Short mmCIF file of C-alpha atoms in Angstrom, two decimals:
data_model
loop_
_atom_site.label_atom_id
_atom_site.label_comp_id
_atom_site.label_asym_id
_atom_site.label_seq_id
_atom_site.Cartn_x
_atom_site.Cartn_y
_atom_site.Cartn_z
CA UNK A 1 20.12 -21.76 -34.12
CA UNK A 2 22.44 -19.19 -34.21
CA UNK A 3 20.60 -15.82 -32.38
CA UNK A 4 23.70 -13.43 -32.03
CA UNK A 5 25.33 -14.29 -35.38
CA UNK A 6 28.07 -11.96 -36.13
CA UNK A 7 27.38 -9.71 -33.19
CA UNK A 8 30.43 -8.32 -31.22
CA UNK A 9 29.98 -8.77 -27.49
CA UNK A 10 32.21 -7.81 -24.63
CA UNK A 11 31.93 -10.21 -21.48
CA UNK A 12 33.49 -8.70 -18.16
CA UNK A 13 34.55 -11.11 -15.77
CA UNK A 14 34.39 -13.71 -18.63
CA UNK A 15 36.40 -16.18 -17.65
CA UNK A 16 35.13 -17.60 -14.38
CA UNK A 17 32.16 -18.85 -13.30
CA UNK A 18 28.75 -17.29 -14.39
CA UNK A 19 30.84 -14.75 -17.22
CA UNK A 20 32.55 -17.80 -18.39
CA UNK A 21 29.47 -19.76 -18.97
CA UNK A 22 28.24 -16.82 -20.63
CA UNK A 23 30.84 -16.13 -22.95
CA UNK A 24 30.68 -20.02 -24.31
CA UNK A 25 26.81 -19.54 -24.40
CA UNK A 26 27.46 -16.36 -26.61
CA UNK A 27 30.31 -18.40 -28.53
CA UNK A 28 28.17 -21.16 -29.34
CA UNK A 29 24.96 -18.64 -30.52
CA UNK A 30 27.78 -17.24 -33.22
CA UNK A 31 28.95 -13.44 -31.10
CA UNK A 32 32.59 -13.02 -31.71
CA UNK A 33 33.80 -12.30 -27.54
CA UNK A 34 35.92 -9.67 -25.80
CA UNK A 35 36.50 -11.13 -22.48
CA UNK A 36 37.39 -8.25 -20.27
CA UNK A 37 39.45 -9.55 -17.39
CA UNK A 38 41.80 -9.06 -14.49
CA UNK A 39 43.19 -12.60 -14.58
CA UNK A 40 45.60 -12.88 -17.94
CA UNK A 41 45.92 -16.96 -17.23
CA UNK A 42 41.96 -18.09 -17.14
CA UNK A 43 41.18 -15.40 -19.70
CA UNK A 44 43.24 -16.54 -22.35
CA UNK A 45 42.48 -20.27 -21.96
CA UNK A 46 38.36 -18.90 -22.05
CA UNK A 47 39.56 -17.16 -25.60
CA UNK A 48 41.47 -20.16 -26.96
CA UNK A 49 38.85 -22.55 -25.76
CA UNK A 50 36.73 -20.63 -27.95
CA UNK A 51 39.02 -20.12 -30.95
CA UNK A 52 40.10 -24.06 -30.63
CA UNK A 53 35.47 -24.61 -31.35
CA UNK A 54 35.60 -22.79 -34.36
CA UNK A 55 34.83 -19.37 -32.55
CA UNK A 56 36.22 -15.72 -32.59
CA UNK A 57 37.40 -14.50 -29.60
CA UNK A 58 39.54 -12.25 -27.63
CA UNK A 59 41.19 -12.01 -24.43
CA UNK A 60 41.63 -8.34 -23.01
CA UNK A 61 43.49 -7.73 -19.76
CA UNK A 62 40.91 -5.00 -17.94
CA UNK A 63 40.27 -4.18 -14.45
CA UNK A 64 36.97 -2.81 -14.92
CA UNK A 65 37.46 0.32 -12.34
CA UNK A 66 40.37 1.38 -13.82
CA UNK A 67 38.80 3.64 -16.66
CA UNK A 68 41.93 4.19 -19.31
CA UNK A 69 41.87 0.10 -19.19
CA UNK A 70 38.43 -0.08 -20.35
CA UNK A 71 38.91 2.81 -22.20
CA UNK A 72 41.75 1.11 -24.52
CA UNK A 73 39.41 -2.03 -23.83
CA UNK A 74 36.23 -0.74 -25.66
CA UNK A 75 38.88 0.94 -28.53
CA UNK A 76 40.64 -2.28 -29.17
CA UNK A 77 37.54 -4.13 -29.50
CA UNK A 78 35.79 -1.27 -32.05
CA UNK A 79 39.37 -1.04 -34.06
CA UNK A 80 39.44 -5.48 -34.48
CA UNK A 81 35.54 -5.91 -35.22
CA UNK A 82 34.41 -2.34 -36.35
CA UNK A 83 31.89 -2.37 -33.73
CA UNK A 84 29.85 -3.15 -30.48
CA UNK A 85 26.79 -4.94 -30.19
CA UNK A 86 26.66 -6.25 -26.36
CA UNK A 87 27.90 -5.47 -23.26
CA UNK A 88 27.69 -7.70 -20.36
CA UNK A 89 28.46 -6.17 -17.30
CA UNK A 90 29.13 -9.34 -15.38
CA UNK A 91 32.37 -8.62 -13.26
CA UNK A 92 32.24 -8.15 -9.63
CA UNK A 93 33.38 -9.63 -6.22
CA UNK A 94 32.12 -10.21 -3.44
CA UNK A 95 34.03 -8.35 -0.86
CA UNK A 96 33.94 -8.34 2.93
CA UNK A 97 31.16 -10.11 4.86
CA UNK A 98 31.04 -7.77 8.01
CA UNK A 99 28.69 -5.65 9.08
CA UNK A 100 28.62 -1.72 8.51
CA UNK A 101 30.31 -1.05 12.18
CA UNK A 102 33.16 -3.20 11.13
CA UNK A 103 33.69 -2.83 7.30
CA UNK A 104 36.74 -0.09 7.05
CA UNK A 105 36.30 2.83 4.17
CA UNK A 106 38.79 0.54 2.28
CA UNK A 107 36.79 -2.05 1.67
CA UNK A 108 33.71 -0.05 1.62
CA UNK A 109 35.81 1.63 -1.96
CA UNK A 110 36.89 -0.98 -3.08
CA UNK A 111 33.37 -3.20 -3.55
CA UNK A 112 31.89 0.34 -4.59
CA UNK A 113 34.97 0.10 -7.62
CA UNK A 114 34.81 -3.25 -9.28
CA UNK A 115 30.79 -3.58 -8.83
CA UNK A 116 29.31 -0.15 -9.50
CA UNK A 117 32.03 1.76 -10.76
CA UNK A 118 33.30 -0.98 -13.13
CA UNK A 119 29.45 -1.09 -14.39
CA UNK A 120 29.41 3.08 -15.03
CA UNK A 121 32.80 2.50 -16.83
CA UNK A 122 32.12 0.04 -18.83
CA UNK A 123 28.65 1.31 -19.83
CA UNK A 124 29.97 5.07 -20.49
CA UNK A 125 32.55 3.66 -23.14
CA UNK A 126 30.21 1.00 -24.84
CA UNK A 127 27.90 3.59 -25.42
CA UNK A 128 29.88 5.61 -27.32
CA UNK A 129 29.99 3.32 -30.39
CA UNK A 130 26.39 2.18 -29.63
CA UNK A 131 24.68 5.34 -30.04
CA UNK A 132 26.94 5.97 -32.96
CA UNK A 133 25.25 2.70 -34.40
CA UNK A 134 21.94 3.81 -32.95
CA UNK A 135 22.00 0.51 -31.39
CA UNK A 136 22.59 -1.52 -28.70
CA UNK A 137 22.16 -4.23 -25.55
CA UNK A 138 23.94 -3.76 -22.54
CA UNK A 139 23.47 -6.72 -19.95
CA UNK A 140 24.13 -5.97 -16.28
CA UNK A 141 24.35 -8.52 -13.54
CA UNK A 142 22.36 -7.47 -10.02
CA UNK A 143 21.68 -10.56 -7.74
CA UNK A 144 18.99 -11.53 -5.12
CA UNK A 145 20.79 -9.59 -3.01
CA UNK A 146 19.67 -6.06 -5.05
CA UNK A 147 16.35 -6.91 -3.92
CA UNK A 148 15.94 -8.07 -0.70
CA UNK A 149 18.14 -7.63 2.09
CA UNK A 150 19.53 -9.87 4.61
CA UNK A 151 22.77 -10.59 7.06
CA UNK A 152 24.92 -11.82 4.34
CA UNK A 153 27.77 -9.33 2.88
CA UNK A 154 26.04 -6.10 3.71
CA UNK A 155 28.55 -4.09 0.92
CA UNK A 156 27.75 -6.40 -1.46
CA UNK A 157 23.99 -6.27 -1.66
CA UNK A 158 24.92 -1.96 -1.55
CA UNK A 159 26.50 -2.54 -4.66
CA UNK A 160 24.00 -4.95 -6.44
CA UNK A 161 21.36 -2.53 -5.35
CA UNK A 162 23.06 0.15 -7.24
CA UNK A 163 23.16 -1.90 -10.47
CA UNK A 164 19.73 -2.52 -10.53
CA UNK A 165 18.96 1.36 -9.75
CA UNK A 166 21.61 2.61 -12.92
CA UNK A 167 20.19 -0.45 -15.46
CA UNK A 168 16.79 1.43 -14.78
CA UNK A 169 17.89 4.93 -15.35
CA UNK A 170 19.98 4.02 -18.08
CA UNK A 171 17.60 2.39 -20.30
CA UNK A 172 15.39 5.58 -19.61
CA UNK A 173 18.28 8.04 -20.14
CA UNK B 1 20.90 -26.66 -21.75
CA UNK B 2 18.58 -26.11 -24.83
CA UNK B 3 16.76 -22.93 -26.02
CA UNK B 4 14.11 -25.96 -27.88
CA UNK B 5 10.95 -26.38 -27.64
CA UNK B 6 10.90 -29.17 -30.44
CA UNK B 7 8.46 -32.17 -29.94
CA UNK B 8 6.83 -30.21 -26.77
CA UNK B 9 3.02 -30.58 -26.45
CA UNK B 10 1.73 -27.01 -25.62
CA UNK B 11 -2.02 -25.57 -25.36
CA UNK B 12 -2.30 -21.73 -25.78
CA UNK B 13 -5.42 -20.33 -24.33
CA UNK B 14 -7.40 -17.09 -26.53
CA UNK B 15 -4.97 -18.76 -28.92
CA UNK B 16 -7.36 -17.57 -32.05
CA UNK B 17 -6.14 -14.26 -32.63
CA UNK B 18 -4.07 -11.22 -30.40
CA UNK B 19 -0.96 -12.32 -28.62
CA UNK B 20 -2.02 -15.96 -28.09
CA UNK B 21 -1.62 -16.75 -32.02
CA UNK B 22 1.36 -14.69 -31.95
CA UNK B 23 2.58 -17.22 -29.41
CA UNK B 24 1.34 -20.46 -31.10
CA UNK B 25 2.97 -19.47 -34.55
CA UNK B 26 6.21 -18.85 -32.90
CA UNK B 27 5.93 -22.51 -31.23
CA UNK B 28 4.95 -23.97 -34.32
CA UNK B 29 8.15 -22.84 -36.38
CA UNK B 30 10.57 -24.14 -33.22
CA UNK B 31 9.29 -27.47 -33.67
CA UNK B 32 6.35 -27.82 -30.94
CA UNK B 33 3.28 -29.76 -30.77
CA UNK B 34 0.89 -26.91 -30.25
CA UNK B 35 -3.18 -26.77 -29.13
CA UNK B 36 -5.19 -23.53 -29.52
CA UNK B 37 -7.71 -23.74 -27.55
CA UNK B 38 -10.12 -20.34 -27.96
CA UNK B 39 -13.94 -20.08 -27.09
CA UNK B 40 -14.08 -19.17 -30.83
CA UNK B 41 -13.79 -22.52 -32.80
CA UNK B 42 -13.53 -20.96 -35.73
CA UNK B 43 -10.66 -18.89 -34.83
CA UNK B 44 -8.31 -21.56 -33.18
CA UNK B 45 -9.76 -24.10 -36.32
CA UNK B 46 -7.71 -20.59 -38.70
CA UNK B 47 -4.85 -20.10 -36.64
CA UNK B 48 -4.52 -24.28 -36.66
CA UNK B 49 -4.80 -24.51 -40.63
CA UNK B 50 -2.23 -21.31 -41.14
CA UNK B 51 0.12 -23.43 -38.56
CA UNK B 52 -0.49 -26.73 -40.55
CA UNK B 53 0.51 -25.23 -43.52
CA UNK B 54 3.82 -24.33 -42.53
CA UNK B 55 4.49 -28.13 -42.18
CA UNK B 56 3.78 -27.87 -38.22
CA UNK B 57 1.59 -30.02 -36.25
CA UNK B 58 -1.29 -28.06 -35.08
CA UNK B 59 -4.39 -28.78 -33.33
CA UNK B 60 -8.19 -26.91 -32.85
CA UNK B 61 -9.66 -27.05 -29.76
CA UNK B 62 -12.52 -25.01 -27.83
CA UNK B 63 -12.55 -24.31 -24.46
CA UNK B 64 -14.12 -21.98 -21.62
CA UNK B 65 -11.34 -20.79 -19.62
CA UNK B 66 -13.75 -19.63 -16.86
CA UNK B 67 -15.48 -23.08 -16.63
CA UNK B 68 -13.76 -26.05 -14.72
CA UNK B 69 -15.46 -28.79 -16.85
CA UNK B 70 -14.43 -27.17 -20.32
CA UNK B 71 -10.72 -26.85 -19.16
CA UNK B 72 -10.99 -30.35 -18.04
CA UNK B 73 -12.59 -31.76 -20.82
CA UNK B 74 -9.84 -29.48 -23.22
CA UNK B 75 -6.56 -30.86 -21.09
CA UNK B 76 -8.11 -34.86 -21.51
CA UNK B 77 -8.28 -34.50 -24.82
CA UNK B 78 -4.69 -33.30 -25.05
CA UNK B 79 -3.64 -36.04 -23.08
CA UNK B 80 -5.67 -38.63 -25.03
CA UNK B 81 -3.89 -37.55 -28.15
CA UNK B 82 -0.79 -36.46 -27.83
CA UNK B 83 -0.06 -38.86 -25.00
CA UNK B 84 0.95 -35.59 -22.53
CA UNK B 85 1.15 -32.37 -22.31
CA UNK B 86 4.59 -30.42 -21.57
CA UNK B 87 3.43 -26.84 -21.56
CA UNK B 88 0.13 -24.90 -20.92
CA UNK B 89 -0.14 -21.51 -21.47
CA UNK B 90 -3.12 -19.66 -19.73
CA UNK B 91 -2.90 -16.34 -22.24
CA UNK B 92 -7.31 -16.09 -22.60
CA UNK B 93 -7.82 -12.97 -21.26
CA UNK B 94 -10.50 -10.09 -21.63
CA UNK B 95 -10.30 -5.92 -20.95
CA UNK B 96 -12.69 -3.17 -20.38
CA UNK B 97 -12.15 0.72 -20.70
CA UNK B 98 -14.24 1.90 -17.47
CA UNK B 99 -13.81 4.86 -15.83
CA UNK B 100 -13.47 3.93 -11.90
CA UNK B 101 -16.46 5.49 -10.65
CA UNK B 102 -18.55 3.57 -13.23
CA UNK B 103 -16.93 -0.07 -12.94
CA UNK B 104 -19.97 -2.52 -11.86
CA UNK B 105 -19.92 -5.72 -10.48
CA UNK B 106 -20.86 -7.57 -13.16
CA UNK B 107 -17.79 -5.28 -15.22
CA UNK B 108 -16.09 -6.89 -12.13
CA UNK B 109 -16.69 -10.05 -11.73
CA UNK B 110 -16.98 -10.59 -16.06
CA UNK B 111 -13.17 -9.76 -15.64
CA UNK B 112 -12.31 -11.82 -12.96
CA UNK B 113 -13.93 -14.50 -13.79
CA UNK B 114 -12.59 -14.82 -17.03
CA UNK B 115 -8.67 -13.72 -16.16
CA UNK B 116 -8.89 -14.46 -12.79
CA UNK B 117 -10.14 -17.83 -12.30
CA UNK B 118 -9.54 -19.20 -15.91
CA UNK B 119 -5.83 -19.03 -14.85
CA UNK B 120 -6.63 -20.79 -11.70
CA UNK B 121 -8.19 -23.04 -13.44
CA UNK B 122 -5.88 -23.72 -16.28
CA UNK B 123 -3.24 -24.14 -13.43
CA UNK B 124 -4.89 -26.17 -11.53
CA UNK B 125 -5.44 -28.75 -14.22
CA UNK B 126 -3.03 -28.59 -15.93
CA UNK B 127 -0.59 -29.39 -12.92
CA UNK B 128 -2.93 -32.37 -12.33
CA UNK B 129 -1.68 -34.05 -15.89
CA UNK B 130 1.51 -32.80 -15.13
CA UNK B 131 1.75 -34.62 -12.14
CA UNK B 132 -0.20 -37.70 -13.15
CA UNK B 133 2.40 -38.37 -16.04
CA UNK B 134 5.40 -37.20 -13.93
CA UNK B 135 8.57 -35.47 -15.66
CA UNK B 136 7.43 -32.06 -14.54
CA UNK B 137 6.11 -28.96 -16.30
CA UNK B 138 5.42 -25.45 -17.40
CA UNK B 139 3.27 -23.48 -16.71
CA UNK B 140 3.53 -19.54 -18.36
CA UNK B 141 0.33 -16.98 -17.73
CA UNK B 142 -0.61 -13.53 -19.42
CA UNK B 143 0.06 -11.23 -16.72
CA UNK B 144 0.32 -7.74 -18.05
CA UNK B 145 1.82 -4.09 -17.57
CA UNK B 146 -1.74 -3.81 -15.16
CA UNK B 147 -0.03 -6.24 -13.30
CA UNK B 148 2.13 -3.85 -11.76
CA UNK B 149 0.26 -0.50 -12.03
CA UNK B 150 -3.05 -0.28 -11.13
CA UNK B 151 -4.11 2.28 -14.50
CA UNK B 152 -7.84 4.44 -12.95
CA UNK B 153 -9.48 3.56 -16.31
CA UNK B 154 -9.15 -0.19 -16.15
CA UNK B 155 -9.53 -1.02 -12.54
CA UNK B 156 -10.64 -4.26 -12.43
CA UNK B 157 -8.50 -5.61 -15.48
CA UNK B 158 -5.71 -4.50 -13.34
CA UNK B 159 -7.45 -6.26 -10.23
CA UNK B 160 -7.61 -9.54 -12.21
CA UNK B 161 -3.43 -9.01 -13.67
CA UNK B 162 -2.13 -8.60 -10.04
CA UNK B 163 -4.29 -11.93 -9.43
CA UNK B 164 -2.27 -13.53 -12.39
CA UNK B 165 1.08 -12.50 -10.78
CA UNK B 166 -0.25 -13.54 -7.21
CA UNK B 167 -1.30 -16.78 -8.65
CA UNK B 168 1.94 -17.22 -10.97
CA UNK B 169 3.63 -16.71 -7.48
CA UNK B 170 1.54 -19.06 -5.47
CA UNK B 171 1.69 -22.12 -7.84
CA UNK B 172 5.14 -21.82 -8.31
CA UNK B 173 5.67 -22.34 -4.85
CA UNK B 174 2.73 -25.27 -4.28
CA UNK B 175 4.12 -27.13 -7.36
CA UNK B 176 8.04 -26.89 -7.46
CA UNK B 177 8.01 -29.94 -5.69
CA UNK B 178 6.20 -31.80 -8.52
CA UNK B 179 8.93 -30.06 -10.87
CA UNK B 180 6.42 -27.47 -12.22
CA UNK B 181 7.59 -24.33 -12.97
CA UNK B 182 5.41 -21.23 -13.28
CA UNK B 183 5.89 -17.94 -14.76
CA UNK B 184 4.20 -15.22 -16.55
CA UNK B 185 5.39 -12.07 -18.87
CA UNK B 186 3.80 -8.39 -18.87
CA UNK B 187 2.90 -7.29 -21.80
CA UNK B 188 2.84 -3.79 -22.88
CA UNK B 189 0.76 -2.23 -25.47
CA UNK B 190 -0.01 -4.75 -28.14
CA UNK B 191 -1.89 -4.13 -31.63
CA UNK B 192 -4.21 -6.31 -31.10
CA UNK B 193 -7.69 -6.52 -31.90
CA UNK B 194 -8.19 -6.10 -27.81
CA UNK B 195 -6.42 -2.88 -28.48
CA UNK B 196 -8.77 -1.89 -31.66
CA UNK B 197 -11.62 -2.67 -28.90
CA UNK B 198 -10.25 -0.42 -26.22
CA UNK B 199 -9.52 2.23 -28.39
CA UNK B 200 -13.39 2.46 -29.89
CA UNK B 201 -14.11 2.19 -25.84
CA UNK B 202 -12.05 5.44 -25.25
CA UNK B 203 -14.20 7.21 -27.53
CA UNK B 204 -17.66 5.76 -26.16
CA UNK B 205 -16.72 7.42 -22.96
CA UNK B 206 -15.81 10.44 -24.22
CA UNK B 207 -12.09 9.99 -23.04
CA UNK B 208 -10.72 10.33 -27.01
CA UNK B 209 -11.97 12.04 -29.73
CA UNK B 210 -10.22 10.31 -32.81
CA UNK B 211 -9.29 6.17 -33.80
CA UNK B 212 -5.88 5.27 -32.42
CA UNK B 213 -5.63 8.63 -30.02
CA UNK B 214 -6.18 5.99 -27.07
CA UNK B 215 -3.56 3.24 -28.07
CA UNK B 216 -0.93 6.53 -29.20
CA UNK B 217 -1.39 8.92 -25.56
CA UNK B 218 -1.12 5.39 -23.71
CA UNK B 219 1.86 4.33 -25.42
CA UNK B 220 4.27 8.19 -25.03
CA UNK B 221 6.16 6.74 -22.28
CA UNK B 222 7.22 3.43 -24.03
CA UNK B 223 11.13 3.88 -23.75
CA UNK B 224 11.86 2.09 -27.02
CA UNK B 225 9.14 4.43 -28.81
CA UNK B 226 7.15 2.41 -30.36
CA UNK B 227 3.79 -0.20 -29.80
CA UNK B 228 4.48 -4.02 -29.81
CA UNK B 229 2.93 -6.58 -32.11
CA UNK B 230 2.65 -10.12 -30.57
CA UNK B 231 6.04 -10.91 -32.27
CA UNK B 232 7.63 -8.87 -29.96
CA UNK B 233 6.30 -11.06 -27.17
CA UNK B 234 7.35 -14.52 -28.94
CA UNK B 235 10.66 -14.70 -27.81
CA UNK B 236 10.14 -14.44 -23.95
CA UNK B 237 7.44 -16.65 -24.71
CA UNK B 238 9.41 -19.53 -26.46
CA UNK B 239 12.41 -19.10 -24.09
CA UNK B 240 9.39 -20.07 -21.26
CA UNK B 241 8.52 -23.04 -22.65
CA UNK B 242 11.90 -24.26 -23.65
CA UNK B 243 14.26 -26.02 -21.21
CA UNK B 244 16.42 -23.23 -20.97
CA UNK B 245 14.38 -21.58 -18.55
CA UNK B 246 14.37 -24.83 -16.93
CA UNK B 247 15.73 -22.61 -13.53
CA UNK B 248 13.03 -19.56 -13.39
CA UNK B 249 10.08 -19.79 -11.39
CA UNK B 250 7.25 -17.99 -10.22
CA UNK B 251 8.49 -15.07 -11.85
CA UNK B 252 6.64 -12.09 -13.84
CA UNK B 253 8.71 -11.58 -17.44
CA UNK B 254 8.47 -7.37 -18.53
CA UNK B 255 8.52 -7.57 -22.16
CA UNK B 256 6.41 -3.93 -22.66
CA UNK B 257 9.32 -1.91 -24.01
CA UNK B 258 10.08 -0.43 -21.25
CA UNK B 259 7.02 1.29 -19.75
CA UNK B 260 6.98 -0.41 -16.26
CA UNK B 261 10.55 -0.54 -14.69
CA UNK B 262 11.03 -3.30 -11.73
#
């Protein structure tokens, strides 16, 4: 049963752990992948692993806060398949585990640019091909930790909570 | 990991027309075993011929949701037969347009009864085959979007969805340890014949003037613009009775098109 036949899906942070899984799930349901990632090494071997099945896929170096990368990302990805289906905003990290009087404005940016900015990015240049398609999914990762809070990496949850806030207003914007 | 629901044994409650046949027919073509059970006989007896037709094993069954003995009687029957049962859906479920100020307590406890207790009920004994053949289970309940938003023109159907959530919530945590899971999805607005009924309520109170003003002023906010039909609701539906959502529990499902945002 093949449910995303011939869809074109990008996968951020494809090609470890839950984004990996993900972009074999979407492999195996027939989506041709874009894995969007910092890591050159695991994301090609993701790509081939896919190719080597049977499947179509794609390995695109992107650090999802850097927005010219996902820029040229989302371009490359439109110019090889003609189009974009699904996004799946899946990249993140998990940052510093200290508490606010100890994380330093560094950190503090840096969570903020790989978790929530990385989302907006990626999500401001998918949607330009979706709406000129009229359609669309975008996927976005928030955790547990968007929803309840407790004494484990305080930035973190901050930035999961934001996802969860911007997947709401996006869907009504 | 498999999205399948091939060879499962499944009961659907108010299975004989609305959202519950909507769920049954989607079963039926993925390759499950599938009861509808509906007070009306003659109902679950169509919906079970339509299914049979396709080639699908179907089965005909009447039941009371609201009444311990007929939910009994319903689930050892199942068990006789088919030997087990893997999934039970508790989808019967009745509405009411009241204004507030008017809602009785018979309006009240007619409601309850039937969607509040019938999916205690249904829970409760269904978990009891569950665990008596061992393996685990699944257990998926019609909660709605008056699960989450209490709506001043159907008070107590919203009383008796926030006790399907509360209950979803409850039994998943008394029956993990049996391997039970237990979910439900919100619908939104659904054509359904419980919509055609609401909508000629609107206009006994006064509240509309024309057919279908009801269902189309309730349904302005729905993001992706348009009413659902119960095959909207089949593939959350199918994905909770199929292994792959072998790690979700006691969670409520939104499948309205974006009207209630959680």
């Amino acid at each position: 049963m093949a449910r995303l036949e011939n869809k074109v899906s990008i996968i951020t942070g494809g090609s470890t752990g839950i984004g990996e899984a993900t972009s074999y799930r979407f492999a195996e349901e027939g989506s041709k992948i874009a894995i969007f990632d910092v890591s050159a090494e695991a994301g090609s071997k993701v790509a081939q692993a896919i190719i080597d099945k049977g499947g179509d896929a794609i390995f695109v170096r992107v650090d999802v806060s850097d927005e010219k990368a996902v820029e040229a990302g989302v371009t490359e990805v439109v110019d090889r398949w003609g189009k974009l289906d699904v996004l799946v905003n899946n990249a993140a990290i998990t940052g510093v585990n200290k508490f606010a009087h100890e994380v330093t404005s560094e950190e503090w940016d840096r969570i903020f640019a790989v978790n929530v900015r990385g989302v907006f990015l990626c999500t401001k240049h998918a949607l330009k091909p979706m709406m000129a398609a009229k359609r669309g999914s975008i996927v976005n990762f928030s955790s547990i930790y968007g929803l309840i809070g407790n004494d484990d990496l305080p930035p973190y949850q901050a930035t999961k909570g934001a996802v969860l806030s911007m997947t709401k207003t996006d869907a009504i914007c | 990991m498999s999205n399948s629901v091939k060879d499962k044994v499944v009961i659907v409650t108010g299975a004989g027309r609305g959202i519950g046949a909507g769920i049954v027919q989607d079963l039926a073509a993925n390759g499950a075993r599938v009861i509808i059970a509906d007070l009306n006989k003659d109902a679950s007896e169509a919906v079970a011929a339509e299914i049979r037709k396709t080639g699908a094993e179907a089965h005909a069954v009447s039941v009371d949701v609201a009444e311990r003995q007929s939910v009994k009687a319903m689930i050892s029957e199942v068990a006789s037969r088919f030997g087990r049962l893997d999934v039970m859906f508790n989808n019967a479920g009745i509405s009411q347009t009241c204004p507030f100020l008017d809602v009785t307590e018979d309006d009240f406890n007619r409601i309850m009864k039937v969607n509040g207790l019938g999916v205690l009920l249904g829970t409760q004994e269904a978990a009891r085959q569950m665990i008596a053949q061992g393996g685990g289970g699944k257990i998926v309940n019609t909660a709605s979007i008056a699960g989450k938003q209490g709506y001043p023109l159907f008070a107590h159907y919203c009383a008796s969805k926030f006790a399907v959530v509360a209950l979803t919530q409850a039994a998943a945590r008394a029956l993990a340890e049996h391997r039970i899971t237990v979910n439900c999805f919100a619908p939104g607005v659904v054509a359904t014949e419980l919509w055609q009924q609401l909508d000629r309520e609107f206009m006994e109170h006064g509240l509309t003037s024309k057919p279908e003003q009801a269902i189309n002023e309730f349904s302005q906010s729905i993001l992706l613009g348009r009413v659902s039909a119960p095959k909207d609701i089949a593939g959350v539906t199918t994905f909770l009775a199929s292994d792959a959502s072998d790690y979700i529990t006691g969670q409520t499902m939104m499948v309205d098109g974006g009207m209630v945002l959680i």
